[in-house]
Short mmCIF file of N, CA and C in Angstrom, two decimals:
data_model
loop_
_atom_site.label_atom_id
_atom_site.label_comp_id
_atom_site.label_asym_id
_atom_site.label_seq_id
_atom_site.Cartn_x
_atom_site.Cartn_y
_atom_site.Cartn_z
N UNK A 1 55.17 132.19 34.58
CA UNK A 1 54.22 131.09 34.50
C UNK A 1 53.13 131.44 33.49
N UNK A 2 52.75 130.45 32.72
CA UNK A 2 51.72 130.64 31.69
C UNK A 2 50.50 129.80 32.04
N UNK A 3 49.34 130.36 31.84
CA UNK A 3 48.08 129.62 32.05
C UNK A 3 47.21 129.70 30.83
N UNK A 4 46.52 128.60 30.55
CA UNK A 4 45.50 128.56 29.50
C UNK A 4 44.17 128.28 30.17
N UNK A 5 43.22 129.16 29.95
CA UNK A 5 41.91 129.02 30.59
C UNK A 5 40.84 128.87 29.51
N UNK A 6 40.15 127.73 29.56
CA UNK A 6 39.13 127.43 28.56
C UNK A 6 37.75 127.76 29.07
N UNK A 7 36.84 127.99 28.14
CA UNK A 7 35.44 128.18 28.49
C UNK A 7 34.59 127.81 27.29
N UNK A 8 33.30 127.55 27.54
CA UNK A 8 32.37 127.34 26.46
C UNK A 8 31.87 125.93 26.26
N UNK A 9 32.37 124.98 27.01
CA UNK A 9 31.86 123.62 26.86
C UNK A 9 30.46 123.49 27.41
N UNK A 10 29.87 122.30 27.23
CA UNK A 10 28.54 122.08 27.76
C UNK A 10 27.83 120.94 27.07
N UNK A 11 26.52 120.89 27.29
CA UNK A 11 25.67 119.85 26.72
C UNK A 11 24.82 120.45 25.61
N UNK A 12 24.80 119.76 24.47
CA UNK A 12 24.03 120.26 23.33
C UNK A 12 23.45 119.07 22.58
N UNK A 13 22.34 119.27 21.92
CA UNK A 13 21.74 118.21 21.11
C UNK A 13 22.46 118.10 19.78
N UNK A 14 22.38 116.93 19.21
CA UNK A 14 22.98 116.72 17.89
C UNK A 14 22.44 117.74 16.90
N UNK A 15 23.35 118.26 16.09
CA UNK A 15 22.99 119.31 15.15
C UNK A 15 23.18 120.71 15.68
N UNK A 16 23.42 120.82 16.98
CA UNK A 16 23.59 122.11 17.61
C UNK A 16 25.00 122.65 17.47
N UNK A 17 25.23 123.78 18.14
CA UNK A 17 26.51 124.47 18.04
C UNK A 17 27.02 124.85 19.42
N UNK A 18 28.33 124.91 19.52
CA UNK A 18 29.02 125.44 20.71
C UNK A 18 30.24 126.21 20.25
N UNK A 19 30.65 127.15 21.08
CA UNK A 19 31.87 127.90 20.80
C UNK A 19 32.78 127.81 22.01
N UNK A 20 33.97 127.29 21.78
CA UNK A 20 34.98 127.19 22.83
C UNK A 20 35.94 128.38 22.72
N UNK A 21 36.39 128.85 23.87
CA UNK A 21 37.39 129.91 23.92
C UNK A 21 38.51 129.48 24.83
N UNK A 22 39.70 129.97 24.54
CA UNK A 22 40.87 129.67 25.39
C UNK A 22 41.76 130.90 25.39
N UNK A 23 41.98 131.44 26.57
CA UNK A 23 42.83 132.62 26.73
C UNK A 23 44.12 132.24 27.42
N UNK A 24 45.23 132.63 26.83
CA UNK A 24 46.55 132.39 27.42
C UNK A 24 47.00 133.65 28.14
N UNK A 25 47.56 133.47 29.31
CA UNK A 25 48.04 134.62 30.08
C UNK A 25 49.35 134.26 30.77
N UNK A 26 50.08 135.30 31.16
CA UNK A 26 51.35 135.10 31.84
C UNK A 26 52.47 135.79 31.10
N UNK A 27 53.68 135.32 31.33
CA UNK A 27 54.87 135.95 30.76
C UNK A 27 55.12 135.43 29.35
N UNK A 28 54.24 135.85 28.42
CA UNK A 28 54.27 135.36 27.04
C UNK A 28 54.91 136.39 26.12
N UNK A 29 55.90 135.94 25.35
CA UNK A 29 56.51 136.81 24.35
C UNK A 29 55.75 136.67 23.02
N UNK A 30 55.55 135.43 22.60
CA UNK A 30 54.79 135.20 21.36
C UNK A 30 54.27 133.77 21.37
N UNK A 31 53.16 133.57 20.69
CA UNK A 31 52.55 132.24 20.57
C UNK A 31 52.61 131.80 19.12
N UNK A 32 53.31 130.72 18.85
CA UNK A 32 53.44 130.24 17.47
C UNK A 32 52.18 129.53 17.01
N UNK A 33 51.77 128.54 17.76
CA UNK A 33 50.63 127.72 17.39
C UNK A 33 49.66 127.63 18.56
N UNK A 34 48.39 127.75 18.26
CA UNK A 34 47.34 127.48 19.25
C UNK A 34 46.39 126.47 18.64
N UNK A 35 45.75 125.72 19.49
CA UNK A 35 44.86 124.72 18.92
C UNK A 35 44.01 124.01 19.96
N UNK A 36 43.31 123.01 19.47
CA UNK A 36 42.42 122.21 20.28
C UNK A 36 42.65 120.73 20.02
N UNK A 37 42.69 119.98 21.08
CA UNK A 37 42.73 118.53 21.03
C UNK A 37 41.51 118.03 21.80
N UNK A 38 41.17 116.77 21.62
CA UNK A 38 40.07 116.19 22.39
C UNK A 38 40.39 114.75 22.75
N UNK A 39 39.76 114.33 23.83
CA UNK A 39 39.93 112.95 24.27
C UNK A 39 38.61 112.41 24.77
N UNK A 40 38.15 111.36 24.11
CA UNK A 40 36.92 110.68 24.51
C UNK A 40 37.29 109.51 25.42
N UNK A 41 36.37 109.06 26.24
CA UNK A 41 36.66 107.94 27.15
C UNK A 41 37.17 106.72 26.39
N UNK A 42 38.28 106.17 26.86
CA UNK A 42 38.84 104.98 26.25
C UNK A 42 39.57 105.21 24.95
N UNK A 43 39.75 106.47 24.58
CA UNK A 43 40.43 106.76 23.32
C UNK A 43 41.63 107.67 23.56
N UNK A 44 42.55 107.70 22.60
CA UNK A 44 43.71 108.57 22.71
C UNK A 44 43.32 110.01 22.40
N UNK A 45 44.11 110.92 22.94
CA UNK A 45 43.90 112.33 22.62
C UNK A 45 44.20 112.55 21.15
N UNK A 46 43.35 113.31 20.47
CA UNK A 46 43.55 113.56 19.05
C UNK A 46 43.47 115.06 18.74
N UNK A 47 44.22 115.43 17.72
CA UNK A 47 44.22 116.82 17.28
C UNK A 47 42.89 117.13 16.60
N UNK A 48 42.26 118.23 16.99
CA UNK A 48 41.01 118.67 16.36
C UNK A 48 41.30 119.77 15.34
N UNK A 49 42.02 120.78 15.78
CA UNK A 49 42.34 121.90 14.88
C UNK A 49 43.48 122.70 15.49
N UNK A 50 44.33 123.24 14.60
CA UNK A 50 45.38 124.15 15.04
C UNK A 50 45.44 125.34 14.11
N UNK A 51 46.00 126.43 14.62
CA UNK A 51 46.15 127.64 13.82
C UNK A 51 47.47 128.30 14.20
N UNK A 52 48.23 128.70 13.19
CA UNK A 52 49.50 129.36 13.44
C UNK A 52 49.27 130.86 13.65
N UNK A 53 50.33 131.54 14.05
CA UNK A 53 50.23 132.97 14.29
C UNK A 53 49.84 133.72 13.02
N UNK A 54 50.24 133.19 11.88
CA UNK A 54 49.93 133.83 10.60
C UNK A 54 48.60 133.35 10.02
N UNK A 55 47.94 132.44 10.70
CA UNK A 55 46.60 132.05 10.28
C UNK A 55 46.47 130.76 9.49
N UNK A 56 47.54 130.01 9.36
CA UNK A 56 47.43 128.72 8.69
C UNK A 56 46.71 127.74 9.61
N UNK A 57 45.77 127.02 9.04
CA UNK A 57 44.93 126.13 9.87
C UNK A 57 45.08 124.68 9.42
N UNK A 58 44.74 123.81 10.35
CA UNK A 58 44.77 122.38 10.11
C UNK A 58 43.60 121.78 10.89
N UNK A 59 42.90 120.82 10.26
CA UNK A 59 41.72 120.22 10.88
C UNK A 59 41.79 118.70 10.84
N UNK A 60 41.19 118.10 11.84
CA UNK A 60 40.91 116.67 11.80
C UNK A 60 39.89 116.45 10.68
N UNK A 61 40.08 115.40 9.90
CA UNK A 61 39.19 115.18 8.75
C UNK A 61 37.72 115.14 9.14
N UNK A 62 37.42 114.55 10.25
CA UNK A 62 36.01 114.35 10.62
C UNK A 62 35.31 115.64 11.07
N UNK A 63 36.07 116.70 11.31
CA UNK A 63 35.45 117.96 11.73
C UNK A 63 35.53 119.04 10.65
N UNK A 64 36.32 118.77 9.61
CA UNK A 64 36.48 119.79 8.55
C UNK A 64 35.13 120.10 7.93
N UNK A 65 34.85 121.41 7.80
CA UNK A 65 33.56 121.84 7.25
C UNK A 65 32.50 122.08 8.31
N UNK A 66 32.74 121.55 9.52
CA UNK A 66 31.79 121.77 10.62
C UNK A 66 32.40 122.67 11.70
N UNK A 67 33.69 122.54 11.93
CA UNK A 67 34.37 123.33 12.96
C UNK A 67 35.22 124.40 12.30
N UNK A 68 35.33 125.55 12.97
CA UNK A 68 36.19 126.62 12.49
C UNK A 68 37.04 127.14 13.64
N UNK A 69 38.35 127.13 13.43
CA UNK A 69 39.27 127.66 14.43
C UNK A 69 39.69 129.07 14.03
N UNK A 70 39.81 129.93 15.03
CA UNK A 70 40.29 131.29 14.79
C UNK A 70 41.04 131.76 16.02
N UNK A 71 41.78 132.84 15.89
CA UNK A 71 42.52 133.36 17.03
C UNK A 71 42.60 134.88 16.96
N UNK A 72 42.76 135.46 18.14
CA UNK A 72 42.97 136.90 18.28
C UNK A 72 44.36 137.05 18.89
N UNK A 73 45.33 137.40 18.07
CA UNK A 73 46.71 137.49 18.55
C UNK A 73 46.87 138.56 19.62
N UNK A 74 46.14 139.64 19.51
CA UNK A 74 46.26 140.72 20.49
C UNK A 74 45.78 140.27 21.88
N UNK A 75 44.86 139.32 21.90
CA UNK A 75 44.31 138.83 23.17
C UNK A 75 44.87 137.47 23.57
N UNK A 76 45.78 136.93 22.76
CA UNK A 76 46.32 135.58 23.03
C UNK A 76 45.20 134.57 23.26
N UNK A 77 44.20 134.64 22.41
CA UNK A 77 43.01 133.81 22.57
C UNK A 77 42.72 133.03 21.29
N UNK A 78 42.32 131.79 21.47
CA UNK A 78 41.93 130.94 20.35
C UNK A 78 40.49 130.51 20.56
N UNK A 79 39.76 130.38 19.46
CA UNK A 79 38.36 130.00 19.49
C UNK A 79 38.13 128.75 18.63
N UNK A 80 37.11 128.01 18.98
CA UNK A 80 36.69 126.88 18.15
C UNK A 80 35.17 126.94 18.03
N UNK A 81 34.71 127.31 16.85
CA UNK A 81 33.27 127.31 16.59
C UNK A 81 32.90 125.94 16.07
N UNK A 82 32.01 125.28 16.78
CA UNK A 82 31.62 123.91 16.43
C UNK A 82 30.15 123.90 16.02
N UNK A 83 29.90 123.59 14.78
CA UNK A 83 28.54 123.52 14.24
C UNK A 83 28.22 122.08 13.84
N UNK A 84 26.94 121.82 13.66
CA UNK A 84 26.48 120.49 13.23
C UNK A 84 27.10 119.40 14.10
N UNK A 85 27.05 119.60 15.39
CA UNK A 85 27.70 118.65 16.30
C UNK A 85 27.03 117.29 16.26
N UNK A 86 27.88 116.28 16.43
CA UNK A 86 27.44 114.88 16.40
C UNK A 86 27.77 114.22 17.74
N UNK A 87 27.06 113.17 18.09
CA UNK A 87 27.38 112.48 19.35
C UNK A 87 28.84 112.04 19.42
N UNK A 88 29.43 111.70 18.29
CA UNK A 88 30.83 111.27 18.30
C UNK A 88 31.81 112.41 18.55
N UNK A 89 31.31 113.63 18.62
CA UNK A 89 32.16 114.77 19.01
C UNK A 89 32.29 114.88 20.53
N UNK A 90 31.53 114.08 21.25
CA UNK A 90 31.58 114.12 22.71
C UNK A 90 32.97 113.75 23.21
N UNK A 91 33.54 114.64 24.02
CA UNK A 91 34.90 114.45 24.53
C UNK A 91 35.24 115.60 25.46
N UNK A 92 36.37 115.46 26.13
CA UNK A 92 36.97 116.60 26.82
C UNK A 92 37.87 117.30 25.81
N UNK A 93 37.67 118.59 25.64
CA UNK A 93 38.44 119.37 24.70
C UNK A 93 39.51 120.16 25.44
N UNK A 94 40.74 120.04 24.96
CA UNK A 94 41.89 120.69 25.60
C UNK A 94 42.47 121.75 24.67
N UNK A 95 42.72 122.90 25.25
CA UNK A 95 43.40 123.97 24.54
C UNK A 95 44.91 123.72 24.59
N UNK A 96 45.61 124.14 23.56
CA UNK A 96 47.04 123.91 23.43
C UNK A 96 47.70 125.17 22.89
N UNK A 97 48.88 125.47 23.40
CA UNK A 97 49.65 126.60 22.87
C UNK A 97 51.13 126.26 22.87
N UNK A 98 51.78 126.54 21.78
CA UNK A 98 53.23 126.36 21.65
C UNK A 98 53.81 127.76 21.56
N UNK A 99 54.56 128.15 22.59
CA UNK A 99 54.88 129.56 22.70
C UNK A 99 56.28 129.81 23.25
N UNK A 100 56.67 131.08 23.17
CA UNK A 100 57.94 131.52 23.76
C UNK A 100 57.63 132.48 24.89
N UNK A 101 58.19 132.20 26.03
CA UNK A 101 58.00 133.05 27.19
C UNK A 101 59.02 134.18 27.21
N UNK A 102 58.71 135.22 27.94
CA UNK A 102 59.65 136.31 28.15
C UNK A 102 60.81 135.79 29.00
N UNK A 103 62.03 135.92 28.48
CA UNK A 103 63.20 135.43 29.20
C UNK A 103 63.78 134.20 28.52
N UNK A 104 63.22 133.00 28.77
CA UNK A 104 63.76 131.79 28.14
C UNK A 104 63.68 131.84 26.62
N UNK A 105 64.69 131.28 25.95
CA UNK A 105 64.71 131.33 24.49
C UNK A 105 64.08 130.11 23.84
N UNK A 106 63.85 129.06 24.62
CA UNK A 106 63.26 127.84 24.05
C UNK A 106 61.74 127.94 24.03
N UNK A 107 61.15 127.27 23.05
CA UNK A 107 59.70 127.20 22.95
C UNK A 107 59.17 126.11 23.88
N UNK A 108 58.00 126.33 24.42
CA UNK A 108 57.37 125.33 25.30
C UNK A 108 55.92 125.17 24.93
N UNK A 109 55.39 124.00 25.28
CA UNK A 109 53.98 123.73 25.05
C UNK A 109 53.22 123.77 26.36
N UNK A 110 52.03 124.31 26.31
CA UNK A 110 51.16 124.38 27.47
C UNK A 110 49.77 123.86 27.11
N UNK A 111 49.09 123.34 28.12
CA UNK A 111 47.75 122.78 27.95
C UNK A 111 46.79 123.41 28.93
N UNK A 112 45.54 123.54 28.49
CA UNK A 112 44.49 123.95 29.40
C UNK A 112 44.01 122.78 30.23
N UNK A 113 43.07 123.07 31.12
CA UNK A 113 42.60 122.03 32.04
C UNK A 113 41.54 121.13 31.40
N UNK A 114 41.02 121.53 30.28
CA UNK A 114 40.01 120.74 29.58
C UNK A 114 38.60 121.21 29.87
N UNK A 115 37.76 121.11 28.87
CA UNK A 115 36.35 121.46 29.03
C UNK A 115 35.50 120.37 28.36
N UNK A 116 34.46 119.94 29.06
CA UNK A 116 33.65 118.83 28.57
C UNK A 116 32.65 119.31 27.53
N UNK A 117 32.61 118.60 26.42
CA UNK A 117 31.58 118.81 25.40
C UNK A 117 30.81 117.50 25.26
N UNK A 118 29.50 117.58 25.47
CA UNK A 118 28.65 116.40 25.37
C UNK A 118 27.55 116.68 24.36
N UNK A 119 27.45 115.80 23.38
CA UNK A 119 26.44 115.94 22.33
C UNK A 119 25.47 114.78 22.45
N UNK A 120 24.22 115.09 22.72
CA UNK A 120 23.20 114.04 22.89
C UNK A 120 22.51 113.76 21.55
N UNK A 121 22.12 112.51 21.39
CA UNK A 121 21.47 112.12 20.12
C UNK A 121 19.97 112.31 20.18
#
């Protein structure tokens, strides 16, 4: 069984910063992609940023230049540094991992439980 545990959400004023962390644990052989998605009330879940095992990154256009994704492969952990936060960044942020478990040969996707980020104006 694999678990993703997020931390670092909270309430911040516009222009402020937060850092999200997500640690994957369990019977993990390797993690191909880790990332962050978010979902605001009444809206669909959207990709915020992803990073491959080799460090290739992808960002949502509206966060590029303000958010930075990174990962520590040895710790199976992904981070999201969020700077210059805006009220429109308010959402539940979900950690994501596409990985191979010890034993099964197929890749599977896992999600964290979500962490609330609220940016006040």
